mmCIF file of C-alpha atoms in Angstrom:
data_model
loop_
_atom_site.group_PDB
_atom_site.id
_atom_site.type_symbol
_atom_site.label_atom_id
_atom_site.label_comp_id
_atom_site.label_asym_id
_atom_site.label_seq_id
_atom_site.Cartn_x
_atom_site.Cartn_y
_atom_site.Cartn_z
ATOM 1 C CA MET W 1196 0.000 0.000 0.000
ATOM 2 C CA LYS W 1197 1.121 3.529 -0.809
ATOM 3 C CA SER W 1198 0.255 6.636 1.213
ATOM 4 C CA ARG W 1199 1.746 10.075 1.572
ATOM 5 C CA PRO W 1200 4.073 10.457 4.575
ATOM 6 C CA ALA W 1201 1.862 13.307 5.831
ATOM 7 C CA ASP W 1202 -1.126 10.964 5.852
ATOM 8 C CA GLN W 1203 0.874 8.304 7.658
ATOM 9 C CA LEU W 1204 1.790 10.863 10.320
ATOM 10 C CA LEU W 1205 -1.927 11.304 11.011
ATOM 11 C CA LEU W 1206 -1.971 7.690 12.186
ATOM 12 C CA LEU W 1207 0.218 8.661 15.136
ATOM 13 C CA GLU W 1208 -2.431 11.185 16.181
ATOM 14 C CA LEU W 1209 -5.068 8.475 15.844
ATOM 15 C CA ALA W 1210 -3.007 6.034 17.889
ATOM 16 C CA SER W 1211 -2.475 8.630 20.627
ATOM 17 C CA LEU W 1212 -6.161 9.538 20.681
ATOM 18 C CA ASP W 1213 -7.140 5.861 20.741
ATOM 19 C CA ALA W 1214 -4.889 5.313 23.761
ATOM 20 C CA THR W 1215 -6.453 8.327 25.473
ATOM 21 C CA ILE W 1216 -9.951 7.061 24.684
ATOM 22 C CA ARG W 1217 -9.184 3.591 26.056
ATOM 23 C CA HIS W 1218 -7.658 4.992 29.220
ATOM 24 C CA ALA W 1219 -10.514 7.450 29.767
ATOM 25 C CA ASP W 1220 -13.131 4.786 29.101
ATOM 26 C CA ASN W 1221 -11.532 2.466 31.635
ATOM 27 C CA ALA W 1222 -11.233 5.325 34.161
ATOM 28 C CA ARG W 1223 -14.890 6.275 33.860
ATOM 29 C CA ARG W 1224 -16.085 2.665 34.055
ATOM 30 C CA HIS W 1225 -13.735 1.618 36.828
ATOM 31 C CA PRO W 1226 -12.652 4.598 38.932
ATOM 32 C CA GLU W 1227 -9.736 3.717 41.170
ATOM 33 C CA GLN W 1228 -11.792 4.562 44.280
ATOM 34 C CA THR W 1229 -14.320 1.777 43.624
ATOM 35 C CA ALA W 1230 -12.366 -1.066 45.216
ATOM 36 C CA ARG W 1231 -11.743 0.864 48.432
ATOM 37 C CA VAL W 1232 -15.382 1.989 48.599
ATOM 38 C CA GLN W 1233 -16.481 -1.655 48.351
ATOM 39 C CA GLU W 1234 -14.053 -2.527 51.148
ATOM 40 C CA LEU W 1235 -15.496 0.267 53.273
ATOM 41 C CA ILE W 1236 -19.055 -0.954 52.676
ATOM 42 C CA ALA W 1237 -18.103 -4.411 53.954
ATOM 43 C CA GLN W 1238 -16.152 -2.830 56.809
ATOM 44 C CA ARG W 1239 -19.157 -0.694 57.755
ATOM 45 C CA GLN W 1240 -21.396 -3.761 57.830
ATOM 46 C CA ALA W 1241 -18.997 -5.554 60.176
ATOM 47 C CA GLN W 1242 -18.628 -2.458 62.349
ATOM 48 C CA SER W 1243 -22.410 -2.031 62.531
ATOM 49 C CA ALA W 1244 -22.831 -5.643 63.596
ATOM 50 C CA GLU W 1245 -20.243 -5.120 66.330
ATOM 51 C CA LEU W 1246 -22.011 -1.924 67.410
ATOM 52 C CA THR W 1247 -25.281 -3.830 67.721
ATOM 53 C CA THR W 1248 -23.554 -6.312 70.029
ATOM 54 C CA LEU W 1249 -22.020 -3.529 72.123
ATOM 55 C CA LEU W 1250 -25.347 -1.712 72.377
ATOM 56 C CA GLY W 1251 -26.890 -4.940 73.615
ATOM 57 C CA VAL W 1252 -24.230 -5.238 76.314
ATOM 58 C CA ARG W 1253 -24.814 -1.618 77.345
ATOM 59 C CA ASP W 1254 -28.588 -2.049 77.395
ATOM 60 C CA ASP W 1255 -28.244 -5.149 79.568
ATOM 61 C CA ALA W 1256 -26.040 -3.211 81.998
ATOM 62 C CA ARG W 1257 -28.510 -0.338 82.108
ATOM 63 C CA ALA W 1258 -31.413 -2.716 82.722
ATOM 64 C CA GLU W 1259 -29.515 -4.467 85.504
ATOM 65 C CA LEU W 1260 -28.594 -1.132 87.096
ATOM 66 C CA ALA W 1261 -32.216 -0.003 86.933
ATOM 67 C CA ARG W 1262 -33.304 -3.249 88.611
ATOM 68 C CA LEU W 1263 -30.744 -2.790 91.385
ATOM 69 C CA GLU W 1264 -31.811 0.829 91.901
ATOM 70 C CA SER W 1265 -35.405 -0.364 92.153
ATOM 71 C CA ASP W 1266 -34.386 -2.998 94.702
ATOM 72 C CA VAL W 1267 -32.545 -0.374 96.749
ATOM 73 C CA ALA W 1268 -35.618 1.836 96.684
ATOM 74 C CA LEU W 1269 -37.737 -1.058 97.932
ATOM 75 C CA VAL W 1270 -35.236 -1.780 100.714
ATOM 76 C CA ASP W 1271 -35.222 1.903 101.695
ATOM 77 C CA ALA W 1272 -39.010 1.982 101.756
ATOM 78 C CA ARG W 1273 -39.177 -1.152 103.843
ATOM 79 C CA ALA W 1274 -36.524 0.163 106.252
ATOM 80 C CA ALA W 1275 -38.409 3.444 106.617
ATOM 81 C CA ARG W 1276 -41.605 1.612 107.526
ATOM 82 C CA ASP W 1277 -39.792 -0.642 109.995
ATOM 83 C CA SER W 1278 -38.103 2.375 111.581
ATOM 84 C CA GLU W 1279 -41.499 4.049 112.041
ATOM 85 C CA ARG W 1280 -42.937 0.869 113.570
ATOM 86 C CA LEU W 1281 -39.904 0.515 115.843
ATOM 87 C CA ALA W 1282 -40.284 4.068 117.061
ATOM 88 C CA ALA W 1283 -43.972 3.512 117.780
ATOM 89 C CA THR W 1284 -43.851 0.073 119.412
ATOM 90 C CA SER W 1285 -43.529 -0.640 123.108
ATOM 91 C CA ASN W 1286 -43.433 -4.403 122.622
ATOM 92 C CA VAL W 1287 -39.931 -5.630 123.399
ATOM 93 C CA LYS W 1288 -40.245 -8.769 121.302
ATOM 94 C CA GLU W 1289 -41.630 -6.857 118.351
ATOM 95 C CA ALA W 1290 -38.879 -4.272 118.767
ATOM 96 C CA GLN W 1291 -36.209 -6.968 118.685
ATOM 97 C CA GLY W 1292 -37.716 -8.432 115.524
ATOM 98 C CA LEU W 1293 -37.808 -5.031 113.854
ATOM 99 C CA GLU W 1294 -34.230 -4.293 114.853
ATOM 100 C CA HIS W 1295 -33.155 -7.653 113.420
ATOM 101 C CA GLU W 1296 -35.018 -6.935 110.190
ATOM 102 C CA LEU W 1297 -33.513 -3.451 109.949
ATOM 103 C CA ALA W 1298 -30.047 -4.958 110.301
ATOM 104 C CA SER W 1299 -30.872 -7.448 107.549
ATOM 105 C CA LEU W 1300 -32.174 -4.644 105.346
ATOM 106 C CA ALA W 1301 -29.008 -2.618 105.941
ATOM 107 C CA LYS W 1302 -26.903 -5.612 104.907
ATOM 108 C CA ARG W 1303 -29.116 -6.127 101.876
ATOM 109 C CA LYS W 1304 -28.765 -2.473 100.883
ATOM 110 C CA SER W 1305 -24.994 -2.614 101.274
ATOM 111 C CA ASP W 1306 -24.821 -5.679 99.030
ATOM 112 C CA LEU W 1307 -27.063 -3.999 96.456
ATOM 113 C CA GLU W 1308 -24.953 -0.839 96.470
ATOM 114 C CA ASP W 1309 -21.780 -2.902 96.004
ATOM 115 C CA ALA W 1310 -23.448 -4.604 93.043
ATOM 116 C CA GLU W 1311 -24.499 -1.179 91.732
ATOM 117 C CA LEU W 1312 -20.899 0.009 91.780
ATOM 118 C CA GLN W 1313 -19.807 -3.037 89.795
ATOM 119 C CA ILE W 1314 -22.592 -2.544 87.272
ATOM 120 C CA MET W 1315 -21.790 1.157 86.978
ATOM 121 C CA GLU W 1316 -18.186 0.277 86.144
ATOM 122 C CA ARG W 1317 -19.406 -2.200 83.531
ATOM 123 C CA LEU W 1318 -21.767 0.441 82.167
ATOM 124 C CA GLU W 1319 -18.948 2.972 81.957
ATOM 125 C CA ASP W 1320 -16.847 0.481 79.990
ATOM 126 C CA ALA W 1321 -19.846 -0.333 77.781
ATOM 127 C CA ASP W 1322 -20.459 3.375 77.080
ATOM 128 C CA ALA W 1323 -16.793 3.822 76.157
ATOM 129 C CA ALA W 1324 -16.884 0.783 73.855
ATOM 130 C CA VAL W 1325 -20.027 2.064 72.128
ATOM 131 C CA ALA W 1326 -18.515 5.534 71.701
ATOM 132 C CA ALA W 1327 -15.318 4.064 70.267
ATOM 133 C CA GLN W 1328 -17.255 1.891 67.827
ATOM 134 C CA GLU W 1329 -19.421 4.817 66.759
ATOM 135 C CA ALA W 1330 -16.238 6.799 66.137
ATOM 136 C CA LEU W 1331 -14.926 3.981 63.925
ATOM 137 C CA ILE W 1332 -18.166 3.950 61.960
ATOM 138 C CA ALA W 1333 -18.071 7.732 61.613
ATOM 139 C CA ALA W 1334 -14.507 7.526 60.281
ATOM 140 C CA THR W 1335 -15.512 4.790 57.838
ATOM 141 C CA ASN W 1336 -18.488 6.846 56.667
ATOM 142 C CA ALA W 1337 -16.318 9.930 56.251
ATOM 143 C CA GLU W 1338 -13.736 8.071 54.180
ATOM 144 C CA GLY W 1339 -16.470 6.469 52.107
ATOM 145 C CA ALA W 1340 -18.135 9.816 51.449
ATOM 146 C CA ARG W 1341 -14.811 11.395 50.495
ATOM 147 C CA LEU W 1342 -13.870 8.577 48.125
ATOM 148 C CA SER W 1343 -17.346 8.503 46.589
ATOM 149 C CA ALA W 1344 -17.105 12.228 45.879
ATOM 150 C CA GLU W 1345 -13.623 11.797 44.434
ATOM 151 C CA GLY W 1346 -14.868 8.892 42.337
ATOM 152 C CA LYS W 1347 -17.717 10.975 40.904
ATOM 153 C CA GLU W 1348 -15.284 13.757 40.062
ATOM 154 C CA ALA W 1349 -12.909 11.258 38.435
ATOM 155 C CA VAL W 1350 -15.723 9.747 36.370
ATOM 156 C CA ALA W 1351 -16.859 13.204 35.260
ATOM 157 C CA ALA W 1352 -13.301 14.181 34.288
ATOM 158 C CA ALA W 1353 -12.710 10.890 32.456
ATOM 159 C CA SER W 1354 -16.033 11.233 30.631
ATOM 160 C CA ALA W 1355 -15.113 14.743 29.507
ATOM 161 C CA THR W 1356 -11.720 13.487 28.320
ATOM 162 C CA TRP W 1357 -13.351 10.571 26.476
ATOM 163 C CA GLU W 1358 -15.849 12.835 24.742
ATOM 164 C CA ALA W 1359 -13.196 15.349 23.697
ATOM 165 C CA ALA W 1360 -10.812 12.652 22.450
ATOM 166 C CA THR W 1361 -13.636 10.931 20.565
ATOM 167 C CA ARG W 1362 -14.501 14.177 18.806
ATOM 168 C CA ASP W 1363 -10.854 14.852 17.982
ATOM 169 C CA ARG W 1364 -10.423 11.314 16.699
ATOM 170 C CA ALA W 1365 -13.364 11.670 14.332
ATOM 171 C CA ALA W 1366 -11.848 14.872 12.961
ATOM 172 C CA VAL W 1367 -8.422 13.284 12.445
ATOM 173 C CA ALA W 1368 -9.870 10.081 10.977
ATOM 174 C CA GLY W 1369 -11.762 12.174 8.447
ATOM 175 C CA ARG W 1370 -8.442 13.410 7.068
ATOM 176 C CA VAL W 1371 -6.920 9.939 6.598
ATOM 177 C CA PRO W 1372 -7.384 8.216 3.218
ATOM 178 C CA ALA W 1373 -10.004 5.462 3.423
ATOM 179 C CA ASP W 1374 -7.701 2.584 2.492
ATOM 180 C CA LEU W 1375 -5.024 3.634 5.015
ATOM 181 C CA LEU W 1376 -7.659 4.220 7.703
ATOM 182 C CA GLY W 1377 -9.165 0.799 7.048
ATOM 183 C CA LEU W 1378 -5.788 -0.887 7.466
ATOM 184 C CA TYR W 1379 -5.123 1.050 10.661
ATOM 185 C CA GLU W 1380 -8.537 0.177 12.111
ATOM 186 C CA ARG W 1381 -8.011 -3.540 11.425
ATOM 187 C CA LEU W 1382 -4.628 -3.483 13.143
ATOM 188 C CA ALA W 1383 -5.843 -1.337 16.048
ATOM 189 C CA ALA W 1384 -8.708 -3.754 16.682
ATOM 190 C CA ARG W 1385 -6.227 -6.384 17.850
ATOM 191 C CA GLY W 1386 -3.436 -4.213 19.258
ATOM 192 C CA VAL W 1387 -1.518 -1.075 18.383
ATOM 193 C CA GLY W 1388 -2.472 0.278 14.983
ATOM 194 C CA ALA W 1389 0.530 2.484 14.353
ATOM 195 C CA GLY W 1390 3.782 3.455 16.007
ATOM 196 C CA LEU W 1391 6.595 5.861 15.362
ATOM 197 C CA LEU W 1392 9.969 4.409 14.418
ATOM 198 C CA ARG W 1393 12.301 6.426 16.639
ATOM 199 C CA ARG W 1394 16.017 5.714 16.906
ATOM 200 C CA ARG W 1395 15.500 2.276 15.337
ATOM 201 C CA THR W 1396 12.882 1.388 17.958
ATOM 202 C CA CYS W 1397 9.211 0.744 17.264
ATOM 203 C CA GLU W 1398 7.221 2.798 19.745
ATOM 204 C CA GLY W 1399 4.261 0.508 19.180
ATOM 205 C CA CYS W 1400 5.968 -2.440 20.905
ATOM 206 C CA HIS W 1401 9.202 -0.749 22.135
ATOM 207 C CA MET W 1402 11.347 -3.329 20.361
ATOM 208 C CA VAL W 1403 14.669 -2.384 18.742
ATOM 209 C CA LEU W 1404 14.651 -3.545 15.157
ATOM 210 C CA SER W 1405 17.439 -5.768 13.863
ATOM 211 C CA GLY W 1406 19.956 -4.618 11.326
ATOM 212 C CA THR W 1407 18.323 -6.779 8.658
ATOM 213 C CA ASP W 1408 14.899 -5.282 9.294
ATOM 214 C CA LEU W 1409 16.305 -1.774 9.262
ATOM 215 C CA GLY W 1410 18.062 -2.516 5.990
ATOM 216 C CA ALA W 1411 14.759 -3.560 4.424
ATOM 217 C CA LEU W 1412 13.107 -0.380 5.678
ATOM 218 C CA ARG W 1413 15.855 1.720 4.113
ATOM 219 C CA GLN W 1414 14.966 0.234 0.741
ATOM 220 C CA ALA W 1415 11.289 1.173 1.080
ATOM 221 C CA ALA W 1416 10.011 4.320 -0.595
ATOM 222 C CA GLU W 1417 8.895 7.111 1.699
ATOM 223 C CA ASP W 1418 5.260 6.642 0.608
ATOM 224 C CA ASP W 1419 5.339 2.877 1.207
ATOM 225 C CA VAL W 1420 3.221 1.776 4.152
ATOM 226 C CA VAL W 1421 5.539 -0.519 6.136
ATOM 227 C CA MET W 1422 4.864 -2.757 9.113
ATOM 228 C CA CYS W 1423 6.835 -3.470 12.240
ATOM 229 C CA PRO W 1424 8.326 -6.959 11.912
ATOM 230 C CA GLU W 1425 7.894 -7.455 15.663
ATOM 231 C CA CYS W 1426 4.302 -6.367 16.447
ATOM 232 C CA GLY W 1427 2.783 -5.832 12.998
ATOM 233 C CA CYS W 1428 1.703 -2.216 13.513
ATOM 234 C CA ILE W 1429 2.153 0.415 10.827
ATOM 235 C CA LEU W 1430 5.615 1.919 11.226
ATOM 236 C CA VAL W 1431 5.617 5.672 10.682
ATOM 237 C CA ARG W 1432 9.033 6.877 9.589
ATOM 238 C CA THR W 1433 10.413 10.357 10.217
ATOM 239 C CA ASP W 1434 13.814 12.013 10.479
ATOM 240 C CA GLU W 1435 14.022 10.560 13.997
ATOM 241 C CA SER W 1436 13.848 6.976 12.759
ATOM 242 C CA GLY W 1437 17.586 6.511 12.419
ATOM 243 C CA LEU W 1438 17.472 4.877 9.002
#
């Protein structure tokens, strides 16, 4: 195939635009933040499950403390009644019984208050654990929100790049002769369509051509469309080719 060197140079623009389009398309379909966001979603689920467990522990401690406080109130009420009866009675036997019961109630109240202190310590630990877990969830949510926003911005930027490159490609492709464009498109469909030969190296596959291959290229006319013997792309020759 024959084609003017100027037309062959247009293939390098096409190849560059095609690379930009592929990169932008991949970036808008698969923003780099997606994997981490998915990790954070799973992490949030696990953290929420743990928070549910911790809330259950705290609720149990609160319920137990409320029960103990109710028991103390009952003991206090009973002791108050017994104290009133003791003050009003003149029966020695009854007075002894009331004094014995008041002593028992005092012991019972002391035991309940000791238990209250233990439960209050447990409740304090449970509150701290819940607060710490809520802080973890808040941090996870904040990171997720930040990455989601960054991802949306990245998708928007990649989409704009894709659209601009697609428009530019159509303009460049319209300037390439149909037969040369057809050959390029066929090659680009399975790999790199065209690459510059720079300093004896094909920039399509980055392979240095052998002396034999370079000798064959030197024999080709400047309007001959030549292929890279390594990757098969169209080799675009310029003054930088080193031939």
